[in-house]
CSV table of C-alpha atoms and ligand atoms in Angstrom, one decimal:
chain,number,residue,atom,x,y,z
Z,1,UNK,CA,105.1,21.2,85.7
Z,2,UNK,CA,103.0,19.5,88.5
Z,3,UNK,CA,103.2,15.8,88.4
Z,4,UNK,CA,99.3,15.1,89.8
Z,5,UNK,CA,97.5,12.5,87.6
Z,6,UNK,CA,93.9,12.0,88.9
Z,7,UNK,CA,91.8,11.8,92.0
Z,8,UNK,CA,91.3,8.5,93.5
Z,9,UNK,CA,88.5,7.0,95.7
Z,10,UNK,CA,90.4,5.8,99.2
Z,11,UNK,CA,87.5,3.1,99.5
Z,12,UNK,CA,86.7,1.6,96.3
Z,13,UNK,CA,89.8,3.0,94.0
Z,14,UNK,CA,87.6,4.5,91.4
Z,15,UNK,CA,89.5,7.3,89.5
Z,16,UNK,CA,88.4,10.8,88.8
Z,17,UNK,CA,89.9,13.3,86.0
Z,18,UNK,CA,91.5,16.3,88.1
Z,19,UNK,CA,89.0,18.7,86.1
Z,20,UNK,CA,86.1,16.9,88.0
Z,21,UNK,CA,84.5,19.2,90.8
Z,22,UNK,CA,83.5,16.4,93.5
Z,23,UNK,CA,84.4,16.3,97.1
Z,24,UNK,CA,83.7,12.6,97.9
Z,25,UNK,CA,83.5,9.3,95.5
Z,26,UNK,CA,80.0,9.3,93.7
Z,27,UNK,CA,80.0,5.7,93.7
Z,28,UNK,CA,80.3,4.9,97.4
Z,29,UNK,CA,80.9,8.2,99.1
Z,30,UNK,CA,84.5,7.5,100.3
Z,31,UNK,CA,87.0,10.4,100.6
Z,32,UNK,CA,89.2,11.2,97.7
Z,33,UNK,CA,93.0,11.6,97.3
Z,34,UNK,CA,95.2,13.2,94.9
Z,35,UNK,CA,97.3,10.8,93.1
Z,36,UNK,CA,100.8,11.5,91.4
Z,37,UNK,CA,102.8,9.5,89.2
Z,38,UNK,CA,106.1,9.3,91.3
Z,39,UNK,CA,107.9,7.5,88.9
Z,40,UNK,CA,108.5,10.7,86.7
Z,41,UNK,CA,110.1,12.3,89.8
Z,42,UNK,CA,113.9,12.9,89.8
Z,43,UNK,CA,114.5,13.1,93.4
Z,44,UNK,CA,118.0,15.0,93.2
Z,45,UNK,CA,116.5,17.5,90.3
Z,46,UNK,CA,113.5,18.1,92.9
Z,47,UNK,CA,115.8,19.0,95.7
Z,48,UNK,CA,118.1,21.2,93.5
Z,49,UNK,CA,114.8,23.3,92.5
Z,50,UNK,CA,113.3,23.4,96.0
Z,51,UNK,CA,116.6,24.9,97.2
Z,52,UNK,CA,116.8,27.4,94.7
Z,53,UNK,CA,113.3,28.7,95.9
Z,54,UNK,CA,112.4,30.3,99.4
Z,55,UNK,CA,110.6,28.1,102.0
Z,56,UNK,CA,107.1,28.5,101.7
Z,57,UNK,CA,104.3,26.1,100.2
Z,58,UNK,CA,105.1,27.1,96.5
Z,59,UNK,CA,108.7,25.8,96.8
Z,60,UNK,CA,107.0,22.4,96.4
Z,61,UNK,CA,105.1,23.2,93.4
Z,62,UNK,CA,105.7,19.8,91.4
Z,63,UNK,CA,104.0,18.0,94.3
Z,64,UNK,CA,100.8,20.4,94.0
Z,65,UNK,CA,97.9,19.8,92.0
Z,66,UNK,CA,97.3,23.3,90.9
Z,67,UNK,CA,99.0,25.7,88.3
Z,68,UNK,CA,101.5,27.5,90.3
Z,69,UNK,CA,101.4,30.7,87.9
Z,70,UNK,CA,97.8,31.2,89.2
Z,71,UNK,CA,98.8,31.1,93.1
Z,72,UNK,CA,97.0,33.1,95.6
Z,73,UNK,CA,99.6,33.4,97.9
Z,74,UNK,CA,99.9,35.5,101.3
Z,75,UNK,CA,103.3,34.0,101.6
Z,76,UNK,CA,102.3,30.9,103.8
Z,77,UNK,CA,104.4,28.1,104.8
Z,78,UNK,CA,108.0,28.5,106.0
Z,79,UNK,CA,107.1,28.5,109.6
Z,80,UNK,CA,109.7,28.1,112.3
Z,81,UNK,CA,111.2,24.8,113.6
Z,82,UNK,CA,111.9,25.6,117.2
Z,83,UNK,CA,114.1,23.3,119.2
Z,84,UNK,CA,112.6,23.8,122.7
Z,85,UNK,CA,115.4,22.6,125.1
Z,86,UNK,CA,114.1,23.9,128.2
Z,87,UNK,CA,110.6,22.3,127.7
Z,88,UNK,CA,112.2,19.2,126.8
Z,89,UNK,CA,114.1,19.1,129.9
Z,90,UNK,CA,111.0,19.4,131.8
Z,91,UNK,CA,108.8,16.7,130.0
Z,92,UNK,CA,111.9,14.5,130.1
Z,93,UNK,CA,112.9,14.0,126.3
Z,94,UNK,CA,116.1,14.3,124.6
Z,95,UNK,CA,115.2,16.4,121.2
Z,96,UNK,CA,112.0,18.3,121.0
Z,97,UNK,CA,111.0,20.9,118.3
Z,98,UNK,CA,107.9,22.8,117.8
Z,99,UNK,CA,106.7,23.5,114.1
Z,100,UNK,CA,104.8,26.7,114.8
Z,101,UNK,CA,102.2,27.2,112.4
Z,102,UNK,CA,100.6,30.1,114.1
Z,103,UNK,CA,103.3,31.9,112.1
Z,104,UNK,CA,101.4,31.6,109.0
Z,105,UNK,CA,100.0,34.9,107.5
Z,106,UNK,CA,96.1,34.2,109.0
Z,107,UNK,CA,97.8,32.6,112.4
Z,108,UNK,CA,97.2,28.9,111.5
Z,109,UNK,CA,98.1,26.0,109.2
Z,110,UNK,CA,95.0,26.3,107.4
Z,111,UNK,CA,96.9,28.9,105.3
Z,112,UNK,CA,98.8,25.9,103.8
Z,113,UNK,CA,95.8,24.4,102.6
Z,114,UNK,CA,93.8,27.6,101.5
Z,115,UNK,CA,96.6,28.9,99.1
Z,116,UNK,CA,96.4,25.6,97.2
Z,117,UNK,CA,92.3,25.3,97.7
Z,118,UNK,CA,91.6,28.9,96.7
Z,119,UNK,CA,94.1,28.9,93.6
Z,120,UNK,CA,92.1,25.7,92.6
Z,121,UNK,CA,89.0,27.9,93.1
Z,122,UNK,CA,90.5,30.4,90.8
Z,123,UNK,CA,91.3,27.6,88.1
Z,124,UNK,CA,87.9,26.4,88.2
Z,125,UNK,CA,86.4,30.1,87.5
Z,126,UNK,CA,84.2,30.0,90.5
Z,127,UNK,CA,82.8,33.1,92.1
Z,128,UNK,CA,82.2,32.0,95.6
Z,129,UNK,CA,83.8,29.9,98.3
Z,130,UNK,CA,82.4,28.3,101.4
Z,131,UNK,CA,83.0,26.7,104.7
Z,132,UNK,CA,82.1,25.6,107.9
Z,133,UNK,CA,84.6,26.3,110.6
Z,134,UNK,CA,85.4,26.0,114.5
Z,135,UNK,CA,87.2,29.4,113.5
Z,136,UNK,CA,90.7,29.0,111.7
Z,137,UNK,CA,89.3,27.7,108.6
Z,138,UNK,CA,86.9,30.7,108.3
Z,139,UNK,CA,89.7,33.0,108.8
Z,140,UNK,CA,92.1,31.7,106.6
Z,141,UNK,CA,89.3,30.9,103.8
Z,142,UNK,CA,88.2,34.6,104.0
Z,143,UNK,CA,91.5,36.0,103.8
Z,144,UNK,CA,92.4,34.0,100.6
Z,145,UNK,CA,88.8,34.6,99.0
Z,146,UNK,CA,89.7,38.2,99.7
Z,147,UNK,CA,93.1,38.1,98.2
Z,148,UNK,CA,91.4,36.4,95.1
Z,149,UNK,CA,88.4,38.8,94.5
Z,150,UNK,CA,85.9,35.8,95.5
Z,151,UNK,CA,82.8,36.1,97.7
Z,152,UNK,CA,83.1,33.8,100.8
Z,153,UNK,CA,80.5,32.2,102.8
Z,154,UNK,CA,81.4,31.1,106.4
Z,155,UNK,CA,79.0,28.8,108.8
Z,156,UNK,CA,80.0,28.8,112.4
Z,157,UNK,CA,78.9,27.3,115.3
Z,158,UNK,CA,76.9,29.9,117.2
Z,159,UNK,CA,78.8,31.2,120.2
Z,160,UNK,CA,81.5,28.7,119.8
Z,161,UNK,CA,84.4,30.0,118.1
Z,162,UNK,CA,87.2,32.1,119.6
Z,163,UNK,CA,86.8,35.6,119.3
Z,164,UNK,CA,90.1,36.3,117.4
Z,165,UNK,CA,89.1,34.2,114.6
Z,166,UNK,CA,85.8,35.5,114.2
Z,167,UNK,CA,87.2,39.0,114.0
Z,168,UNK,CA,89.3,37.9,111.2
Z,169,UNK,CA,86.4,36.5,109.3
Z,170,UNK,CA,84.4,39.6,109.6
Z,171,UNK,CA,87.4,41.8,108.7
Z,172,UNK,CA,88.2,40.0,105.5
Z,173,UNK,CA,84.7,40.4,104.4
Z,174,UNK,CA,83.2,37.1,104.6
Z,175,UNK,CA,79.6,36.5,104.9
Z,176,UNK,CA,79.4,34.8,108.4
Z,177,UNK,CA,76.5,32.7,109.5
Z,178,UNK,CA,76.3,31.3,113.2
Z,179,UNK,CA,74.5,28.3,112.9
Z,180,UNK,CA,72.4,27.1,116.1
Z,181,UNK,CA,74.1,24.0,116.6
Z,182,UNK,CA,77.6,22.5,116.6
Z,183,UNK,CA,80.4,22.4,114.0
Z,184,UNK,CA,79.1,18.9,112.8
Z,185,UNK,CA,75.5,20.7,112.1
Z,186,UNK,CA,77.2,23.5,110.5
Z,187,UNK,CA,79.6,21.3,108.1
Z,188,UNK,CA,76.3,19.3,107.1
Z,189,UNK,CA,74.7,22.5,106.1
Z,190,UNK,CA,77.5,23.7,104.1
Z,191,UNK,CA,78.1,20.5,102.2
Z,192,UNK,CA,74.4,20.7,101.0
Z,193,UNK,CA,74.7,24.2,100.2
Z,194,UNK,CA,77.9,23.4,98.2
Z,195,UNK,CA,76.1,20.6,96.3
Z,196,UNK,CA,73.2,22.7,95.2
Z,197,UNK,CA,74.8,25.9,94.4
Z,198,UNK,CA,77.9,27.2,92.7
Z,199,UNK,CA,80.0,27.8,95.9
Z,200,UNK,CA,83.3,25.7,96.1
Z,201,UNK,CA,83.7,23.9,99.5
Z,202,UNK,CA,87.0,24.2,101.0
Z,203,UNK,CA,86.8,22.3,104.3
Z,204,UNK,CA,89.3,19.6,104.5
Z,205,UNK,CA,87.1,17.0,102.8
Z,206,UNK,CA,88.2,19.0,99.6
Z,207,UNK,CA,91.5,16.9,98.6
Z,208,UNK,CA,92.8,20.0,97.1
Z,209,UNK,CA,93.3,21.5,100.6
Z,210,UNK,CA,95.0,18.7,102.1
Z,211,UNK,CA,97.7,18.8,99.3
Z,212,UNK,CA,98.8,22.1,100.7
Z,213,UNK,CA,99.0,21.0,104.1
Z,214,UNK,CA,101.2,18.2,103.1
Z,215,UNK,CA,103.9,20.6,102.7
Z,216,UNK,CA,104.5,20.7,106.4
Z,217,UNK,CA,106.3,17.6,106.3
Z,218,UNK,CA,108.6,18.6,103.2
Z,219,UNK,CA,109.6,21.7,105.4
Z,220,UNK,CA,110.2,19.5,108.8
Z,221,UNK,CA,112.5,17.2,106.6
Z,222,UNK,CA,114.4,19.9,105.2
Z,223,UNK,CA,114.7,22.2,108.4
Z,224,UNK,CA,116.0,18.9,110.3
Z,225,UNK,CA,118.8,18.4,107.7
Z,226,UNK,CA,117.1,16.2,105.4
Z,227,UNK,CA,116.0,14.0,108.1
Z,228,UNK,CA,112.7,12.7,109.5
Z,229,UNK,CA,112.0,12.8,113.0
Z,230,UNK,CA,111.1,9.5,115.0
Z,231,UNK,CA,107.6,11.1,115.9
Z,232,UNK,CA,105.0,13.7,115.1
Z,233,UNK,CA,102.6,14.8,117.4
Z,234,UNK,CA,99.4,16.9,116.6
Z,235,UNK,CA,96.0,17.9,117.6
Z,236,UNK,CA,93.3,15.8,115.9
Z,237,UNK,CA,89.9,17.6,115.0
Z,238,UNK,CA,88.4,17.1,111.7
Z,239,UNK,CA,91.4,14.7,111.1
Z,240,UNK,CA,92.6,16.3,107.9
Z,241,UNK,CA,96.1,17.6,108.7
Z,242,UNK,CA,97.4,14.4,110.5
Z,243,UNK,CA,96.3,12.7,107.1
Z,244,UNK,CA,97.9,15.5,105.0
Z,245,UNK,CA,101.3,15.4,107.0
Z,246,UNK,CA,101.6,11.6,106.6
Z,247,UNK,CA,101.0,12.0,103.1
Z,248,UNK,CA,103.7,14.3,102.7
Z,249,UNK,CA,106.1,12.2,104.5
Z,250,UNK,CA,104.9,9.1,102.7
Z,251,UNK,CA,105.8,11.1,99.5
Z,252,UNK,CA,109.4,11.8,100.6
Z,253,UNK,CA,110.1,8.1,101.3
Z,254,UNK,CA,108.1,7.2,97.9
Z,255,UNK,CA,110.4,9.4,96.0
Z,256,UNK,CA,113.6,8.3,97.8
Z,257,UNK,CA,114.4,11.5,99.5
Z,258,UNK,CA,113.9,10.3,102.7
Z,259,UNK,CA,114.8,6.6,104.2
Z,260,UNK,CA,112.0,6.4,106.9
Z,261,UNK,CA,109.2,8.2,108.0
Z,262,UNK,CA,108.0,9.4,111.6
Z,263,UNK,CA,105.3,7.8,113.8
Z,264,UNK,CA,102.3,10.0,113.8
Z,265,UNK,CA,100.7,10.5,117.0
Z,266,UNK,CA,97.4,12.3,117.3
Z,267,UNK,CA,95.8,14.1,120.3
Z,268,UNK,CA,92.3,14.6,121.2
Z,269,UNK,CA,90.7,16.6,124.1
Z,270,UNK,CA,88.5,14.4,126.6
Z,271,UNK,CA,85.4,16.0,125.7
Z,272,UNK,CA,85.7,15.4,122.0
Z,273,UNK,CA,87.5,12.2,121.2
Z,274,UNK,CA,85.9,10.2,119.1
Z,275,UNK,CA,89.0,9.4,116.7
Z,276,UNK,CA,91.1,8.6,119.7
Z,277,UNK,CA,88.7,6.5,121.3
Z,278,UNK,CA,88.1,4.6,118.3
Z,279,UNK,CA,92.1,3.8,117.9
Z,280,UNK,CA,92.5,3.1,121.7
Z,281,UNK,CA,89.4,0.6,121.6
Z,282,UNK,CA,90.5,-1.1,118.5
Z,283,UNK,CA,87.5,-0.5,116.6
Z,284,UNK,CA,87.8,0.3,112.9
Z,285,UNK,CA,84.4,2.4,112.7
Z,286,UNK,CA,84.1,5.8,114.3
Z,287,UNK,CA,81.3,6.3,116.9
Z,288,UNK,CA,80.6,10.2,116.9
Z,289,UNK,CA,80.3,12.3,120.0
Z,290,UNK,CA,76.9,14.0,120.1
Z,291,UNK,CA,78.0,17.0,122.2
Z,292,UNK,CA,81.5,17.6,121.9
Z,293,UNK,CA,83.0,19.8,124.8
Z,294,UNK,CA,86.3,21.3,125.2
Z,295,UNK,CA,88.0,24.4,125.9
Z,296,UNK,CA,90.1,23.9,122.8
Z,297,UNK,CA,87.3,25.2,120.6
Z,298,UNK,CA,89.3,24.5,117.2
Z,299,UNK,CA,89.0,20.6,118.0
Z,300,UNK,CA,85.6,20.8,119.4
Z,301,UNK,CA,84.4,18.2,116.8
Z,302,UNK,CA,82.1,15.3,117.3
Z,303,UNK,CA,82.3,13.6,113.9
Z,304,UNK,CA,85.6,13.9,112.0
Z,305,UNK,CA,84.9,13.5,108.5
Z,306,UNK,CA,88.4,12.7,107.6
Z,307,UNK,CA,88.8,9.8,110.2
Z,308,UNK,CA,89.3,7.1,107.6
Z,309,UNK,CA,92.4,8.8,106.2
Z,310,UNK,CA,93.8,9.8,109.5
Z,311,UNK,CA,93.1,5.9,110.9
Z,312,UNK,CA,95.4,4.9,107.7
Z,313,UNK,CA,98.1,7.6,108.8
Z,314,UNK,CA,97.8,6.2,112.3
Z,315,UNK,CA,97.9,2.4,111.4
Z,316,UNK,CA,100.4,2.9,108.2
Z,317,UNK,CA,103.0,4.9,110.4
Z,318,UNK,CA,102.9,2.9,113.6
Z,319,UNK,CA,101.8,5.7,115.5
Z,320,UNK,CA,99.0,6.2,118.2
Z,321,UNK,CA,97.0,8.5,120.1
Z,322,UNK,CA,96.1,9.7,123.2
Z,323,UNK,CA,93.3,12.0,125.3
Z,324,UNK,CA,94.2,15.0,127.2
Z,325,UNK,CA,92.0,16.9,129.7
Z,326,UNK,CA,91.3,20.7,129.3
Z,327,UNK,CA,93.4,21.3,132.5
Z,328,UNK,CA,96.5,19.5,130.8
Z,329,UNK,CA,95.8,21.7,128.0
Z,330,UNK,CA,96.0,24.7,129.6
Z,331,UNK,CA,99.0,23.8,131.8
Z,332,UNK,CA,100.8,22.8,128.5
Z,333,UNK,CA,99.9,26.4,126.8
Z,334,UNK,CA,101.4,27.8,129.6
Z,335,UNK,CA,104.5,25.8,129.9
Z,336,UNK,CA,105.2,26.4,126.1
Z,337,UNK,CA,104.5,30.1,126.5
Z,338,UNK,CA,106.6,30.5,129.3
Z,339,UNK,CA,109.4,28.1,129.0
Z,340,UNK,CA,110.0,28.7,125.2
Z,341,UNK,CA,108.5,32.0,124.4
Z,342,UNK,CA,105.7,30.6,122.0
Z,343,UNK,CA,102.1,31.4,122.6
Z,344,UNK,CA,99.9,29.0,120.9
Z,345,UNK,CA,96.1,28.4,121.0
Z,346,UNK,CA,94.7,25.6,123.5
Z,347,UNK,CA,94.1,23.1,120.4
Z,348,UNK,CA,97.8,23.7,119.5
Z,349,UNK,CA,98.9,23.1,123.2
Z,350,UNK,CA,97.0,19.7,122.9
Z,351,UNK,CA,99.9,18.3,121.2
Z,352,UNK,CA,102.3,19.3,124.2
Z,353,UNK,CA,100.0,18.0,126.9
Z,354,UNK,CA,99.7,14.8,124.5
Z,355,UNK,CA,103.4,14.6,124.5
Z,356,UNK,CA,103.4,14.8,128.1
Z,357,UNK,CA,101.0,12.1,128.6
Z,358,UNK,CA,102.6,10.1,125.6
Z,359,UNK,CA,106.1,10.1,127.8
Z,360,UNK,CA,104.5,9.2,131.0
Z,361,UNK,CA,102.5,6.1,129.4
Z,362,UNK,CA,105.7,5.1,127.8
Z,363,UNK,CA,104.2,5.5,124.5
Z,364,UNK,CA,107.2,7.7,123.4
Z,365,UNK,CA,110.9,7.1,124.5
Z,366,UNK,CA,113.0,9.8,126.0
Z,367,UNK,CA,115.8,9.2,123.5
Z,368,UNK,CA,113.7,10.0,120.5
Z,369,UNK,CA,113.6,13.3,118.5
Z,370,UNK,CA,110.0,14.7,118.5
Z,371,UNK,CA,108.2,17.5,116.8
Z,372,UNK,CA,105.1,19.0,118.0
Z,373,UNK,CA,102.7,20.7,115.5
Z,374,UNK,CA,101.3,23.7,117.0
Z,375,UNK,CA,98.6,24.7,114.9
Z,376,UNK,CA,97.4,28.2,115.5
Z,377,UNK,CA,98.3,31.5,117.4
Z,378,UNK,CA,97.3,32.2,120.8
Z,379,UNK,CA,96.3,35.4,120.1
Z,380,UNK,CA,93.3,33.8,118.3
Z,381,UNK,CA,91.7,33.0,121.8
Z,382,UNK,CA,92.4,35.7,124.1
Z,383,UNK,CA,89.6,35.0,126.5
Z,384,UNK,CA,91.1,31.6,127.4
Z,385,UNK,CA,94.1,33.6,129.0
Z,386,UNK,CA,91.8,36.2,130.3
Z,387,UNK,CA,89.7,33.3,132.2
Z,388,UNK,CA,92.4,30.7,133.3
Z,389,UNK,CA,95.4,32.5,134.1
Z,390,UNK,CA,96.4,35.1,136.7
Z,391,UNK,CA,94.5,38.2,137.1
Z,392,UNK,CA,96.1,41.7,136.3
Z,393,UNK,CA,96.6,43.7,139.7
Z,394,UNK,CA,95.3,47.2,139.5
Z,395,UNK,CA,97.2,49.6,141.9
Z,396,UNK,CA,97.4,53.3,142.6
Z,397,UNK,CA,100.6,55.1,141.8
Z,398,UNK,CA,103.1,54.7,144.8
Z,399,UNK,CA,101.9,51.2,145.5
Z,400,UNK,CA,104.0,49.6,142.6
Z,401,UNK,CA,107.0,48.1,145.2
Z,402,UNK,CA,104.3,46.6,147.5
Z,403,UNK,CA,102.4,44.8,144.6
Z,404,UNK,CA,105.7,43.6,143.3
Z,405,UNK,CA,106.5,42.2,146.5
Z,406,UNK,CA,108.5,38.8,146.1
Z,407,UNK,CA,109.4,39.8,142.5
Z,408,UNK,CA,111.8,42.4,143.8
Z,409,UNK,CA,113.4,40.1,146.2
U,1,PLP,C1,94.4,25.5,115.9
U,1,PLP,C2,93.8,24.1,115.3
U,1,PLP,N1,94.4,23.1,115.7
U,1,PLP,C3,93.9,21.8,115.1
U,1,PLP,C4,92.9,21.6,114.5
U,1,PLP,C5,92.3,20.5,113.8
U,1,PLP,O1,92.7,20.2,112.7
U,1,PLP,P1,92.2,18.9,111.7
U,1,PLP,O2,90.5,19.4,111.5
U,1,PLP,O3,92.7,18.9,110.5
U,1,PLP,O4,92.2,17.8,112.6
U,1,PLP,C6,92.1,22.8,113.9
U,1,PLP,C7,91.1,22.7,113.0
U,1,PLP,O5,90.3,23.6,112.9
U,1,PLP,C8,92.7,24.2,114.2
U,1,PLP,O6,92.0,25.2,114.0
U,2,ZN,ZN1,84.7,5.0,95.8
């Protein structure tokens, strides 16, 4: 039996019953959070229950706000936590792990949220789901909607999403519309649509989705042998994931399973860094970026809707942020692929680029245990590799040795 009690506005504390279909507070427009009664949790009993189940999102069903008997699941979660000694040595940090979310069914962390969000849609009895997307959200929602037999509507910024992701949304039968505008324009449009029609909105403004995403924290804790790392470094786009993962770690502490919690370190790309700029400049309000631009299309977002929750995650955890260039992102992608065998998309590589910068800037200490979250698989965006990496050499039979040259030396 789940322990979720209500929805609560993070700004004015107004509470709503879980049966309410709302995405933001009707009094003040604030973001909503799912509230649990942690006093009812017996930590040891919970640990015993978890240990008997496979490692996936539903292992943690007591801390999810939907009926697990109705779960719409493709086997999400249970992704690898890879110890990366070769990369750690290169960067100059003692203990580095990569939590590789590209191992999820549709190749990104979004699946953790969608399994819970689409299960919620089924509980509500809606017939159709919708989202705006920089790519991965649409791929994931399309797949989970297909599994549940729901119609799926997807709005993407025209010409601005990676090919692999667009292909997934089409393959799973979503109705895909390319909006002439940015992701932020698409999100505004889909929010309006979902308020006026019977479509269930599954962007990360939906608090149920973030509940699924928080399970990454539980997994990291278990995979490290019931310990929390010193730092968690991850890319920030619409700022939902950093908020969700922080909630997961806070819960572990609240229910008495862990003693501490990691510092949450957000990374944004130079041309799309409204959140990181706000933190660095010490502001408490976000200034949107009108025309966000970066090679990391997944985090090409000018107005991250979850910024108030993400700001709390950084401040409460004692974390920080950094900003990386496209060049640093591509270099990090290559390093991770070539030193550790992990191929991740550019937005995900931002976490590695960000860690390199934080070490340089002295924000992270060499002796710390660091977990970088790589959010999506490299195959999502093949064009980036074809554009920025070595060209493939064409040869005739008989010219192979000559072309290999030094490789054979
Ligand atoms: C691969 C990848 N990384 C990071 C992000 C950013 O996550 P969030 O929007 O939760 O900050 C996204 C979001 O689309 C993504 O697809
Ligand atoms: Zn409110």
